[in-house]
């Protein structure tokens, strides 16, 4: 899908369309004042003060009509450069523009763009004439706080998009529609995967039975993988004392992302935002020799983070989350190999889930920023080079982000694109030189001397929450057999004659551990089969006289119209194989 921000012409076109919209709004609401109207990935928006008016769908239509009229009129868009004083004079009745102008330095050139009766302060660039903004659509509107601050006034924001032709616009809108259909919040509701309730709180989803099945399968899946790679799993409390987080440094560096502390007797507790401190203590529980390393401590660990209420989103961005976390304690010499194993595991998992659209981002330090980064140039250079080497050896595609590393070390993240909204990070692997020092962790090396281990923080799924959100959108709610909440739907052709056989097959399958449903409602076969498809059940078993007489099974696979008849054994083999192959 086209990204309006990344293409020079589309960016110009969309920004010009934002001006066109502002002009139309001004015609309808002469007292309207405008704040900012940037281009975004999806198109554009403009924030405006309509003097207390709250927009409706009808307003959007009216504005759209007026825009068409102005565009047809075809006025040229003219740039004019003025001084700061001139600008202050020109916009003296507009507090929003004054606010913007005041941010300009003395002597800096300020530009304005005019089209017909409308002038706006703007850096540009713009297209030549409003005529070019012909193929647009106003997408939605919402309230938005002035400068994004909830203490400020609520402005009206209208979103829209503009493309060079009607065909491109309708194709784009179709794609937007498709994305909305894939939105995990919509599918989550339809398929009863998760819910929210105001009594529990924003960003605190409840996993319903269907969602819980998927989560449990994901847990089992990654647990088995990690077990084979030598991980040791633990359970630790989802609270810690303030002192624990003072020791780790989170209290000083991460406090704004944490829930406030609570007093219990004479101890101060916080809900944990991360599990690293607990795992440091697990390591420290006994002395270690170099022969014990690497030690890999894993946990499916619940964390709480403060996320702005406007930012929380379904399962993707939550305030209560469960990380697929692990901390690997390694010697300096082991960094490369362990890091490589983590990257391999990520690639392996993504292949199992058929995830193809992702980007590796290698976040490095900014060498000149001595403030932000832990000061040990040799350590940094060494580590950064090792990470690069691993990625090059494995021939994975990645991009480097200078200045994006954490204070304590470089990291590798996997970025994915949700159906709606900005990109998010799924997997992460972060090198850390600092935390082991803060917790005074040591091991005895081969010369009998004390050394400090290096820590790798890694989460393959990221959180089960975010991964599930992404997975729902990837598969569009059509889960593979091994993950599907209901795997098999058994339908007797005629309840009167075939229900008993259907029950027998149902019991057999359930007993073998399959998640199976028996549809014994008094409905027509064709109706029940259609419903089975609507519910996206991977395998529908249809049992009638023929099957009963020969002790066989007929089934249909989701997405196919073909009915296949096989023996019981063959059917069970088929199921087993499909689940093993995860397809
Ligand atoms: C990997 N200490 C490390 C850990 O050892 C850590 O906490 N890293 S993190 O901050 O990057 O979080 C791990 C993963 O959690 C992220 O990669 C992301 O996939 C996921 N995550 C972060 N914030 C949220 C959130 N608000 N909702 C859902 N998932 C989140
Ligand atoms: Zn960690």
XYZ file of C-alpha atoms and ligand atoms in Angstrom:
614
model
C 0.000 0.000 0.000
C 1.208 3.452 -0.947
C 2.765 5.475 1.884
C 1.901 9.135 1.303
C 4.825 10.330 3.353
C 7.451 8.431 1.411
C 6.576 9.599 -2.078
C 7.487 13.190 -2.886
C 4.584 13.960 -5.194
C 1.978 12.178 -3.078
C 3.242 14.002 -0.046
C 2.885 17.354 -1.833
C -0.521 16.386 -3.157
C -1.850 15.354 0.227
C -0.542 18.417 1.958
C -2.137 20.611 -0.694
C -5.375 18.730 -0.183
C -5.191 19.521 3.541
C -5.059 23.224 2.602
C -7.939 22.730 0.213
C -9.925 21.166 3.033
C -9.072 24.049 5.359
C -10.262 26.503 2.720
C -13.557 24.643 2.373
C -13.982 24.555 6.146
C -13.342 28.308 6.273
C -16.100 28.854 3.701
C -18.538 26.915 5.863
C -17.281 28.083 9.278
C -15.885 31.601 8.682
C -14.496 31.780 12.227
C -12.542 28.526 11.951
C -8.908 28.658 13.053
C -6.287 26.135 12.015
C -3.522 24.490 13.969
C -1.367 21.949 12.088
C -2.100 19.791 9.027
C 0.651 17.277 8.369
C 0.944 14.486 5.825
C 0.783 11.042 7.402
C 1.299 7.562 6.039
C -2.409 7.203 5.292
C -2.887 10.662 3.765
C -3.319 13.883 5.712
C -5.169 15.485 8.564
C -5.785 19.009 9.770
C -6.483 20.080 13.351
C -8.882 22.985 13.646
C -10.730 25.075 16.164
C -14.347 25.405 15.027
C -15.385 27.454 18.037
C -17.134 24.659 19.909
C -18.656 22.865 16.904
C -18.368 19.065 17.032
C -18.299 17.586 13.538
C -20.787 15.035 12.178
C -20.821 12.787 9.087
C -23.028 15.348 7.322
C -20.420 18.057 7.902
C -17.829 15.875 6.226
C -20.055 15.578 3.173
C -20.647 19.317 3.090
C -16.927 20.035 3.353
C -16.178 17.471 0.673
C -18.678 19.099 -1.712
C -17.194 22.514 -1.114
C -13.709 21.113 -1.764
C -14.837 19.731 -5.130
C -16.176 23.140 -6.031
C -12.961 24.945 -5.110
C -10.845 22.358 -6.889
C -12.910 22.734 -10.073
C -12.468 26.473 -9.885
C -8.775 25.652 -10.280
C -6.969 28.519 -8.552
C -3.179 28.482 -8.634
C -1.277 27.926 -5.370
C 1.102 30.821 -4.803
C 4.068 30.959 -2.447
C 5.039 34.177 -0.721
C 7.934 34.800 1.651
C 7.601 37.247 4.520
C 9.537 38.347 7.578
C 8.645 37.358 11.116
C 7.179 40.850 11.821
C 5.094 40.721 8.691
C 3.866 37.290 9.638
C 2.971 38.392 13.171
C 1.038 41.324 11.691
C -0.662 39.256 9.000
C -1.885 36.600 11.451
C -2.415 38.879 14.446
C -5.978 37.645 14.993
C -5.019 33.988 14.934
C -3.536 32.743 18.231
C -2.641 29.359 16.709
C -0.562 30.869 13.924
C 1.030 33.339 16.358
C 2.073 30.338 18.426
C 3.725 28.781 15.365
C 5.327 32.033 14.198
C 6.820 32.644 17.613
C 8.879 29.510 17.190
C 10.681 30.996 14.187
C 14.069 32.588 14.806
C 14.540 36.309 14.195
C 15.490 36.842 10.546
C 14.274 33.447 9.397
C 12.207 33.451 6.215
C 8.568 32.483 6.735
C 6.478 31.269 3.829
C 2.766 31.497 3.150
C 0.741 29.747 0.503
C -2.378 31.293 -1.001
C -5.097 29.928 -3.250
C -7.987 32.250 -4.072
C -9.423 33.667 -0.865
C -7.383 31.412 1.446
C -3.885 31.921 2.830
C -2.066 29.649 5.230
C 1.264 29.784 6.933
C 3.209 26.837 5.550
C 6.658 25.534 4.784
C 5.405 23.814 1.609
C 6.015 22.556 -0.938
C 2.655 22.369 -2.703
C 1.342 21.302 -6.085
C 0.792 24.021 -8.693
C -2.959 24.340 -8.574
C -5.903 23.149 -6.474
C -7.054 21.482 -9.692
C -4.635 18.639 -8.957
C -6.470 17.807 -5.731
C -9.439 16.341 -7.495
C -9.421 12.714 -6.382
C -9.705 12.820 -2.629
C -11.756 11.295 0.145
C -12.359 12.575 3.656
C -11.917 9.441 5.735
C -12.883 10.214 9.310
C -12.895 12.814 12.045
C -12.064 12.866 15.720
C -11.331 15.179 18.610
C -7.686 15.904 19.331
C -6.059 17.840 22.118
C -4.258 21.023 21.168
C -0.563 20.045 21.149
C -1.593 16.530 22.174
C -1.944 17.566 25.801
C -5.115 16.353 27.589
C -5.064 19.499 29.714
C -5.603 21.598 26.594
C -8.624 22.403 24.484
C -10.103 19.732 22.180
C -9.726 20.571 18.496
C -11.537 18.922 15.596
C -9.380 16.744 13.373
C -10.378 15.578 9.902
C -8.433 12.876 8.096
C -8.359 12.454 4.358
C -6.386 11.148 1.440
C -5.722 12.392 -2.081
C -4.395 10.484 -5.097
C -3.584 11.444 -8.673
C -6.441 9.498 -10.277
C -9.876 8.100 -9.500
C -8.640 4.537 -10.130
C -5.763 4.898 -7.702
C -8.081 6.415 -5.125
C -10.647 3.646 -5.336
C -7.935 0.981 -5.216
C -6.462 2.666 -2.165
C -9.850 2.900 -0.439
C -10.491 -0.757 -1.160
C -7.211 -1.637 0.485
C -8.070 0.512 3.494
C -11.370 -1.319 3.729
C -9.579 -4.666 3.581
C -7.261 -3.543 6.363
C -10.222 -2.587 8.503
C -11.678 -6.057 7.980
C -8.387 -7.588 9.091
C -8.148 -5.361 12.164
C -7.561 -7.718 15.096
C -9.959 -5.699 17.259
C -12.793 -6.454 14.864
C -11.914 -10.138 14.423
C -11.236 -10.451 18.153
C -14.778 -9.393 18.875
C -16.404 -11.490 16.121
C -14.550 -14.655 17.100
C -14.757 -13.983 20.841
C -10.996 -13.987 21.302
C -10.733 -11.153 23.820
C -12.777 -8.380 25.380
C -12.296 -5.194 27.322
C -14.328 -3.827 30.167
C -14.197 -0.382 31.698
C -14.411 -1.935 35.160
C -11.097 -3.667 34.507
C -9.589 -0.655 32.803
C -8.179 0.673 29.551
C -5.428 -1.411 27.997
C -6.283 -4.423 30.158
C -7.848 -6.974 27.798
C -9.497 -10.154 29.067
C -8.621 -13.234 27.018
C -11.816 -15.180 26.309
C -11.803 -19.002 25.981
C -11.149 -18.922 22.204
C -8.284 -16.473 22.574
C -6.941 -18.373 25.553
C -6.676 -21.525 23.414
C -4.518 -19.698 20.898
C -2.378 -18.223 23.644
C -1.901 -21.584 25.327
C -0.833 -23.132 22.021
C 1.662 -20.305 21.503
C 3.011 -20.815 25.014
C 3.412 -24.559 24.488
C 4.998 -24.003 21.112
C 7.669 -21.552 22.247
C 8.249 -23.407 25.519
C 9.146 -26.566 23.585
C 11.467 -24.618 21.276
C 13.206 -22.935 24.184
C 13.491 -26.146 26.153
C 15.349 -27.746 23.241
C 17.715 -24.769 23.203
C 18.593 -25.187 26.867
C 16.447 -22.473 28.397
C 15.487 -22.821 32.073
C 12.044 -21.475 32.865
C 11.070 -19.777 36.095
C 8.056 -18.138 37.724
C 8.586 -14.848 39.530
C 6.148 -12.305 41.056
C 4.781 -9.479 38.944
C 5.654 -6.963 41.641
C 8.950 -5.851 43.087
C 10.001 -3.295 45.663
C 10.952 0.202 44.614
C 14.468 -0.655 45.776
C 14.698 -3.472 43.239
C 13.976 -0.986 40.474
C 16.344 1.569 41.997
C 19.077 -1.060 41.868
C 18.302 -1.865 38.235
C 18.088 1.790 37.239
C 14.497 1.553 35.990
C 13.336 3.850 38.776
C 15.532 6.620 37.372
C 15.235 5.885 33.677
C 11.890 4.188 33.129
C 9.623 5.647 35.795
C 7.272 7.443 33.404
C 6.418 4.053 31.885
C 5.592 2.503 35.244
C 2.468 2.391 37.377
C 2.829 4.444 40.546
C 4.182 2.783 43.654
C 2.011 1.368 46.420
C 2.709 1.196 50.099
C 2.190 -2.136 51.887
C 3.147 -2.105 55.591
C 6.598 -0.568 55.507
C 7.508 -1.721 52.006
C 7.019 0.190 48.757
C 6.024 -1.928 45.781
C 5.634 -1.373 42.064
C 3.956 -3.484 39.416
C 6.885 -4.576 37.315
C 7.368 -3.120 33.839
C 10.126 -5.628 33.041
C 11.436 -8.908 34.378
C 15.165 -8.342 34.085
C 15.718 -7.436 37.776
C 13.991 -10.618 38.944
C 16.063 -12.721 36.581
C 19.272 -11.025 37.748
C 18.411 -12.199 41.256
C 17.712 -15.715 39.995
C 21.227 -15.748 38.506
C 22.682 -14.404 41.716
C 21.079 -17.106 43.814
C 24.252 -19.179 43.603
C 27.865 -18.774 42.493
C 28.731 -19.570 38.865
C 31.732 -20.852 37.012
C 32.484 -20.133 33.348
C 31.554 -23.774 32.736
C 27.887 -23.016 33.647
C 27.551 -20.299 31.026
C 25.511 -19.536 28.987
C 22.644 -19.631 31.463
C 19.286 -18.895 29.853
C 16.499 -17.897 32.224
C 13.085 -17.779 30.557
C 9.660 -16.788 31.780
C 6.200 -16.052 30.446
C 6.034 -13.005 32.595
C 3.270 -10.512 33.213
C 4.320 -6.868 33.143
C 2.525 -3.598 33.601
C 3.410 -0.457 31.739
C 1.877 2.934 31.625
C 0.792 3.570 28.040
C -1.155 6.748 27.242
C -4.893 6.036 27.149
C -5.006 7.282 23.551
C -2.264 4.835 22.560
C -3.678 1.570 23.916
C -5.003 -0.631 21.136
C -6.666 -4.060 21.370
C -4.025 -6.661 22.153
C -1.340 -4.771 20.285
C -0.553 -2.055 22.804
C -1.719 -2.883 26.295
C -0.980 -1.865 29.844
C -0.917 -5.413 31.173
C 1.096 -7.750 28.968
C 2.797 -11.109 29.054
C 6.307 -11.250 27.646
C 7.862 -14.325 26.132
C 10.970 -13.202 27.952
C 14.407 -14.575 28.638
C 17.711 -13.262 29.890
C 20.830 -15.002 28.688
C 23.938 -14.734 30.865
C 27.038 -15.163 28.730
C 30.784 -14.551 28.656
C 32.109 -11.906 26.263
C 33.313 -14.691 23.998
C 29.840 -16.215 23.838
C 27.981 -13.064 22.739
C 28.225 -13.822 19.049
C 27.120 -17.432 19.194
C 24.232 -16.766 21.567
C 23.059 -13.810 19.531
C 23.175 -15.950 16.433
C 21.048 -18.604 18.119
C 18.458 -15.998 19.019
C 18.303 -14.669 15.450
C 18.005 -18.251 14.171
C 15.145 -18.883 16.580
C 13.370 -15.745 15.387
C 13.737 -16.824 11.746
C 12.584 -20.333 12.586
C 9.473 -19.102 14.406
C 8.550 -16.641 11.659
C 8.849 -19.422 9.116
C 6.548 -21.678 11.155
C 3.933 -18.918 11.206
C 4.470 -18.017 7.570
C 5.292 -14.416 8.511
C 7.038 -12.737 5.602
C 6.488 -9.036 5.954
C 8.921 -7.873 8.594
C 12.080 -5.835 8.867
C 15.093 -6.327 11.086
C 16.295 -3.097 12.639
C 19.756 -3.003 14.143
C 19.848 -0.156 16.650
C 23.298 1.251 17.272
C 24.650 4.061 19.406
C 25.401 7.537 18.156
C 29.136 7.770 18.806
C 28.943 11.524 19.327
C 26.220 11.321 21.923
C 28.300 10.721 25.038
C 25.388 11.629 27.306
C 22.936 9.016 26.102
C 25.253 6.036 25.959
C 27.088 4.067 28.537
C 30.735 5.063 28.121
C 32.968 2.221 26.915
C 33.815 2.728 23.253
C 35.732 -0.508 22.900
C 32.892 -2.559 24.334
C 30.365 -0.846 22.048
C 32.433 -1.191 18.867
C 33.114 -4.783 19.624
C 29.482 -5.631 20.325
C 28.093 -3.711 17.368
C 30.494 -5.409 14.998
C 29.603 -8.820 16.351
C 25.899 -8.237 15.830
C 26.532 -7.049 12.293
C 28.673 -10.072 11.539
C 25.959 -12.422 12.716
C 23.350 -10.742 10.546
C 25.657 -10.795 7.544
C 26.593 -14.443 8.145
C 22.929 -15.403 8.292
C 22.258 -13.272 5.204
C 19.302 -11.553 6.797
C 18.114 -8.250 5.451
C 18.357 -5.456 8.007
C 18.684 -1.719 8.295
C 20.746 0.212 10.792
C 19.279 2.851 13.068
C 22.005 5.076 14.495
C 21.200 6.576 17.879
C 18.351 4.132 18.534
C 20.313 1.772 20.798
C 19.370 1.522 24.452
C 21.583 3.277 27.009
C 23.040 -0.079 28.004
C 23.793 -1.668 24.622
C 22.906 -2.247 20.963
C 19.806 -4.213 19.989
C 18.020 -5.948 17.172
C 14.263 -5.515 16.757
C 11.782 -6.963 14.316
C 9.350 -4.391 12.968
C 5.977 -5.300 11.504
C 3.085 -3.380 10.020
C -0.313 -3.815 11.673
C -3.504 -3.618 9.597
C -4.186 -0.160 10.992
C -1.737 2.294 12.513
C 2.005 2.713 12.787
C 4.606 -0.098 12.706
C 5.330 -1.968 15.938
C 8.132 -4.110 17.303
C 7.535 -7.821 17.784
C 10.759 -9.674 18.554
C 13.678 -8.033 20.269
C 17.186 -8.995 21.328
C 19.140 -6.480 23.389
C 22.733 -6.631 24.536
C 23.385 -5.289 28.020
C 26.729 -4.517 29.656
C 25.310 -2.565 32.518
C 22.618 -4.440 34.385
C 24.928 -7.299 35.464
C 27.232 -4.675 37.003
C 24.391 -2.948 38.819
C 23.441 -6.278 40.374
C 27.032 -7.223 41.015
C 26.788 -10.434 39.007
C 29.908 -12.511 38.566
C 31.288 -15.832 37.433
C 34.697 -17.374 37.969
C 36.714 -17.652 34.753
C 39.192 -20.404 33.828
C 41.986 -18.578 35.669
C 39.952 -18.547 38.848
C 39.251 -14.833 38.494
C 35.963 -13.009 38.941
C 34.339 -11.718 35.741
C 31.089 -9.913 34.984
C 28.781 -11.728 32.553
C 27.051 -9.951 29.665
C 23.253 -10.179 29.493
C 21.120 -10.658 26.388
C 17.488 -9.655 26.870
C 15.325 -11.329 24.282
C 11.649 -11.853 23.553
C 10.810 -13.877 20.449
C 7.071 -13.214 20.350
C 7.657 -9.922 22.100
C 4.515 -10.282 24.152
C 1.856 -12.926 23.615
C -0.545 -10.025 23.411
C 1.126 -8.192 20.564
C 2.077 -11.347 18.702
C -1.495 -12.620 18.815
C -2.771 -9.266 17.558
C -0.372 -9.469 14.650
C -1.128 -13.117 13.946
C -4.888 -12.489 13.817
C -4.286 -9.835 11.163
C -1.797 -11.941 9.217
C -4.162 -14.891 8.890
C -7.255 -12.643 8.659
C -8.903 -14.671 11.394
C -8.429 -17.960 9.506
C -6.189 -19.868 11.900
C -4.171 -22.921 10.953
C -5.432 -26.212 12.338
C -3.003 -26.357 15.271
C -4.066 -22.923 16.548
C -7.731 -22.818 15.686
C -9.990 -22.553 18.777
C -12.326 -25.128 17.179
C -10.410 -27.533 14.988
C -13.101 -29.913 13.769
C -16.841 -29.558 13.349
C -18.785 -32.840 13.171
C -22.137 -32.672 11.363
C -24.531 -35.632 11.069
C -26.389 -35.615 7.731
C -29.629 -36.515 9.484
C -29.962 -36.397 13.250
C -32.497 -39.191 13.301
C -30.214 -41.794 11.676
C -26.646 -40.540 11.965
C -26.374 -38.740 15.269
C -25.140 -41.785 17.103
C -22.256 -42.359 14.687
C -21.468 -38.640 14.754
C -21.309 -38.788 18.567
C -18.969 -41.742 18.387
C -16.585 -39.835 16.088
C -16.907 -36.711 18.212
C -15.950 -38.677 21.343
C -13.049 -40.323 19.576
C -11.619 -37.009 18.407
C -12.167 -35.251 21.715
C -10.559 -38.119 23.530
C -7.498 -37.782 21.307
C -7.214 -34.163 22.428
C -8.713 -32.367 19.448
C -10.899 -29.321 19.935
C -14.051 -30.571 18.329
C -17.673 -29.494 18.070
C -20.781 -31.559 17.309
C -23.495 -29.675 15.453
C -26.633 -31.612 16.305
C -29.067 -28.762 15.802
C -32.245 -29.466 13.858
C -31.101 -27.500 10.829
C -30.534 -28.356 7.185
C -27.170 -29.907 6.338
C -26.375 -27.179 3.793
C -27.083 -24.498 6.405
C -24.813 -26.147 8.981
C -22.037 -26.560 6.433
C -22.264 -22.919 5.468
C -22.073 -21.911 9.120
C -19.010 -24.058 9.593
C -17.332 -22.056 6.841
C -18.494 -18.719 8.263
C -16.967 -19.753 11.588
C -13.714 -20.529 9.730
C -13.444 -24.009 11.231
C -10.487 -25.731 9.516
C -12.071 -29.188 9.123
C -15.763 -30.027 8.754
C -16.703 -33.696 9.097
C -19.955 -34.806 7.438
C -21.344 -38.183 8.490
C -24.249 -39.943 6.737
C -25.362 -43.438 5.804
C -22.387 -44.209 3.562
C -19.864 -43.240 6.237
C -21.777 -45.098 8.926
C -22.001 -48.319 6.905
C -18.318 -48.356 6.017
C -17.056 -46.861 9.293
C -15.452 -44.069 7.267
C -15.232 -40.302 7.483
C -16.023 -37.614 4.948
C -14.528 -34.181 5.474
C -14.079 -30.790 3.924
C -11.139 -28.487 4.469
C -11.758 -24.779 4.931
C -11.387 -23.023 1.603
C -12.145 -26.101 -0.511
C -15.429 -27.356 -1.968
C -14.164 -30.906 -2.275
C -15.486 -33.622 0.047
C -12.935 -36.319 0.809
C -13.895 -39.753 2.142
C -11.298 -41.813 4.021
C -11.028 -44.466 6.712
C -10.888 -43.429 10.359
C -7.171 -44.215 10.529
C -6.396 -42.209 7.433
C -8.347 -39.285 8.818
C -6.458 -39.381 12.114
C -3.146 -39.555 10.263
C -4.171 -36.619 8.150
C -4.951 -34.527 11.247
C -1.744 -35.503 12.976
C 0.382 -34.660 9.998
C -1.262 -31.297 9.411
C -0.757 -30.329 13.013
C 2.863 -31.421 13.013
C 3.537 -29.466 9.834
C 1.729 -26.469 11.327
C 0.180 -25.593 7.969
C 13.122 -8.555 26.207
N 13.703 -6.329 29.198
C 13.398 -6.624 27.835
C 13.097 -8.109 27.682
O 14.046 -8.870 28.380
C 12.174 -5.791 27.434
O 11.288 -5.590 28.245
N 12.162 -5.331 26.191
S 10.993 -4.423 25.570
O 10.742 -3.305 26.393
O 11.369 -4.152 24.217
O 9.682 -5.273 25.547
C 9.668 -6.537 24.944
C 8.589 -6.634 23.893
O 7.320 -6.380 24.479
C 8.678 -5.620 22.764
O 9.591 -6.040 21.798
C 7.255 -5.595 22.246
O 7.063 -6.619 21.289
C 6.418 -5.934 23.474
N 5.694 -4.759 24.026
C 6.245 -3.638 24.505
N 5.293 -2.788 24.943
C 4.100 -3.406 24.728
C 2.731 -3.040 24.959
N 2.401 -1.892 25.519
N 1.757 -3.922 24.604
C 2.091 -5.110 24.045
N 3.337 -5.501 23.818
C 4.349 -4.666 24.139
Zn 15.002 -7.727 30.045
